Coordinates of C-alpha atoms in Angstrom, one line a residue:
M1201 CA 107.9 135.7 19.9
R1202 CA 108.0 138.9 18.8
P1203 CA 110.2 139.3 15.4
W1204 CA 110.2 143.1 15.6
R1205 CA 112.4 143.1 18.5
M1206 CA 115.5 142.0 17.0
F1207 CA 115.6 144.5 14.2
A1208 CA 114.4 147.1 16.5
A1209 CA 117.7 146.5 18.5
L1210 CA 119.7 146.3 15.6
A1211 CA 118.8 149.9 14.6
G1212 CA 120.9 151.1 17.5
L1213 CA 123.5 148.3 17.5
A1214 CA 126.5 150.1 16.2
L1215 CA 126.3 152.5 19.5
A1216 CA 125.3 149.5 21.8
T1217 CA 127.0 149.4 25.6
A1218 CA 127.6 145.8 26.7
L1219 CA 126.4 145.3 30.3
T1220 CA 128.1 142.0 30.7
G1221 CA 131.8 141.2 30.9
G1222 CA 133.6 139.4 28.2
A1223 CA 136.4 140.5 25.6
A1224 CA 135.4 140.4 22.2
Q1225 CA 136.9 137.9 19.7
A1226 CA 138.8 139.4 16.9
A1227 CA 136.4 140.5 13.7
P1228 CA 136.8 137.5 10.8
P1229 CA 137.5 139.7 7.4
A1230 CA 134.6 142.2 6.3
E1231 CA 133.1 140.0 3.7
H1232 CA 132.6 137.1 5.9
D1233 CA 130.5 139.2 8.4
C1234 CA 126.9 139.8 8.8
I1235 CA 125.9 143.4 8.1
T1236 CA 122.6 145.1 8.8
P1237 CA 120.8 147.4 6.3
S1238 CA 121.9 150.3 8.4
G1239 CA 125.6 149.2 8.5
A1240 CA 125.9 147.5 11.6
N1241 CA 128.3 144.5 11.8
L1242 CA 127.0 141.9 14.0
N1243 CA 130.0 139.8 14.0
Q1244 CA 132.1 142.7 15.5
I1245 CA 129.4 143.8 18.1
Y1246 CA 129.1 140.6 19.2
G1247 CA 132.7 139.3 19.1
I1248 CA 131.6 136.4 16.8
K1249 CA 134.4 135.2 14.5
E1250 CA 132.1 132.2 12.7
R1251 CA 129.7 133.1 10.1
I1252 CA 126.0 134.4 11.2
V1253 CA 122.9 133.0 10.4
S1254 CA 120.5 135.6 11.0
P1255 CA 117.1 136.1 9.6
P1256 CA 116.4 138.2 7.3
I1257 CA 119.6 139.6 6.2
C1258 CA 122.3 136.6 6.7
L1259 CA 120.8 133.2 5.3
E1260 CA 124.1 131.9 3.8
V1261 CA 126.8 129.4 5.5
L1262 CA 129.7 128.1 3.5
A1263 CA 130.4 124.2 3.4
G1264 CA 132.9 123.0 5.8
E1265 CA 132.6 126.1 8.3
R1266 CA 131.2 126.6 11.5
W1267 CA 128.6 128.9 12.1
V1268 CA 126.3 130.8 14.8
V1269 CA 122.8 131.2 14.9
L1270 CA 121.7 134.6 16.2
A1271 CA 117.6 135.1 16.3
N1272 CA 115.2 137.5 17.7
S1273 CA 116.7 139.7 20.8
W1274 CA 114.1 140.5 23.6
T1275 CA 113.7 144.1 25.2
T1276 CA 113.1 145.1 28.6
A1277 CA 112.2 148.7 30.3
A1278 CA 115.3 150.1 31.4
G1279 CA 114.7 149.6 35.3
P1280 CA 112.2 149.2 37.9
D1281 CA 111.0 152.9 37.8
G1282 CA 108.1 153.2 35.3
A1283 CA 108.0 149.3 34.6
V1284 CA 104.3 148.1 34.0
Y1285 CA 103.3 144.6 34.3
P1286 CA 100.2 142.5 33.5
A1287 CA 97.7 142.0 36.8
G1288 CA 99.3 139.3 39.4
Y1289 CA 102.7 139.3 38.1
T1290 CA 105.9 140.3 40.3
P1291 CA 109.4 140.2 39.2
E1292 CA 111.8 138.4 41.3
L1293 CA 114.7 141.2 40.9
P1294 CA 113.3 144.6 40.4
A1295 CA 115.1 145.5 37.2
P1296 CA 113.6 143.5 34.0
I1297 CA 116.5 142.7 32.6
D1298 CA 118.1 141.4 35.6
D1299 CA 114.8 139.4 36.4
L1300 CA 115.2 137.6 32.8
S1301 CA 119.1 136.9 33.3
A1302 CA 118.2 135.1 36.9
K1303 CA 115.5 132.8 35.3
F1304 CA 117.1 132.2 32.1
R1305 CA 118.4 128.4 32.1
S1306 CA 119.2 127.1 28.6
A1307 CA 118.6 127.7 25.0
K1308 CA 118.0 124.9 22.6
Y1309 CA 119.1 125.2 19.1
V1310 CA 117.5 122.3 16.8
I1311 CA 119.1 121.8 13.1
D1312 CA 117.2 120.2 10.5
G1313 CA 114.3 119.2 12.8
G1314 CA 112.0 116.8 11.6
T1315 CA 114.3 115.0 9.2
D1316 CA 116.9 112.2 9.7
R1317 CA 119.6 114.9 9.9
E1318 CA 117.8 116.6 12.8
R1319 CA 120.7 117.6 15.6
V1320 CA 120.0 119.5 18.9
V1321 CA 122.5 121.6 20.4
T1322 CA 121.4 122.9 24.1
A1323 CA 123.6 125.5 25.8
G1324 CA 123.3 127.2 29.5
P1325 CA 123.0 130.9 30.7
E1326 CA 126.3 131.5 29.1
V1327 CA 124.7 132.2 25.6
L1328 CA 122.7 135.0 27.3
R1329 CA 124.2 138.3 26.5
T1330 CA 122.8 141.9 27.1
F1331 CA 123.0 145.3 25.9
V1332 CA 121.8 148.6 26.3
G1333 CA 120.6 150.0 22.9
E1334 CA 120.9 153.2 21.7
D1335 CA 117.1 154.2 22.9
G1336 CA 118.7 153.3 26.7
L1337 CA 116.7 150.3 26.8
P1338 CA 118.5 146.9 27.9
F1339 CA 118.0 143.8 25.3
A1340 CA 119.2 140.4 25.5
T1341 CA 120.3 138.1 22.9
F1342 CA 120.9 134.2 22.6
P1343 CA 123.4 133.7 19.8
S1344 CA 124.4 129.8 19.6
P1345 CA 127.8 128.0 20.4
A1346 CA 129.9 127.5 17.1
L1347 CA 127.7 124.8 15.3
K1348 CA 129.2 122.2 13.5
P1349 CA 129.6 122.3 9.5
L1350 CA 127.0 121.3 7.3
R1351 CA 126.6 119.8 4.1
P1352 CA 125.8 121.8 1.0
G1353 CA 121.7 122.4 0.4
T1354 CA 118.8 123.8 2.3
H1355 CA 118.9 123.4 5.9
T1356 CA 116.6 124.6 8.8
F1357 CA 116.8 125.9 12.4
A1358 CA 114.8 126.6 15.5
V1359 CA 115.4 128.1 19.1
Y1360 CA 114.0 127.1 22.2
L1361 CA 114.2 129.3 25.4
V1362 CA 113.9 127.8 28.8
L1363 CA 113.1 129.7 32.0
S1364 CA 112.7 128.8 35.4
A1365 CA 109.7 131.0 35.9
Q1366 CA 107.3 133.5 34.1
H1367 CA 109.2 136.8 33.2
C1368 CA 107.6 139.8 31.8
D1369 CA 109.4 142.8 30.2
G1370 CA 108.0 145.8 32.3
L1371 CA 106.9 147.5 28.9
G1372 CA 103.2 146.5 29.0
V1373 CA 100.4 144.4 30.4
N1374 CA 99.8 142.0 27.4
V1375 CA 100.9 138.4 28.8
A1376 CA 100.9 137.0 25.1
L1377 CA 103.1 140.1 23.8
N1378 CA 105.2 141.0 27.2
C1379 CA 105.9 137.6 28.9
L1380 CA 107.3 134.5 28.7
P1381 CA 106.3 131.7 30.5
A1382 CA 108.2 129.5 32.6
G1383 CA 109.4 126.0 30.9
E1384 CA 110.3 125.7 27.2
T1385 CA 109.2 128.0 24.8
E1386 CA 109.5 128.4 20.9
W1387 CA 111.4 131.4 20.5
F1388 CA 112.2 131.4 16.7
A1389 CA 110.3 129.3 14.4
Q1390 CA 111.6 126.7 12.1
T1391 CA 113.5 128.9 9.2
P1392 CA 115.5 127.8 6.3
F1393 CA 119.1 128.8 5.2
E1394 CA 121.5 127.8 2.7
V1395 CA 124.9 126.1 2.8
V1396 CA 126.6 126.6 -0.8
E1397 CA 130.0 125.3 -2.1
K1398 CA 132.8 127.3 -0.6
Y1399 CA 134.3 127.7 -4.0
G1400 CA 131.1 127.3 -5.9
T1401 CA 130.3 130.9 -6.9
P1402 CA 132.9 133.3 -8.5
G1403 CA 133.8 135.9 -6.3
R1404 CA 132.7 134.1 -3.2
P1405 CA 135.0 134.6 -0.3

């Protein structure tokens, strides 16, 4: 997992261009949204009406509301020209972002893992979304489906990705940094976030 990937992409998200189709949903009120330090509104960019949990900037959900996990993104080379790969690796499709899309099978979101409250939500290829950043490089994100409300308190989430075969991003030759293995991979380690009472704090929406 490369934590910097998500936030490198976020720097250009305000001007990002979607590669995949699908109309965005109406954005929720501004105080509901997940805003990056640069001012990008993740709810509007991704068309997500639910509150977003996206470390390290948005780590709070209100009790009784549905929510969405938005973890790291995965950036690839712009296309086959100039792409570099580890020795012995050959992509199935010429463009690295298309290669990832072809191999992506599912994402698994584990809520409160290792506790008696553990819940696992698995979603298919429909959660994969691809964009082009301001730097011209494609990137993919894997926002979860809308997840059920949780009781107030500290909770955790983790994200796992499942690919049909190894995928490499075309940006380097280091397998550990530039490739994802076949099968299930921990994409985002178990991370805490808070669920708070809806009207527990003055001024809270």
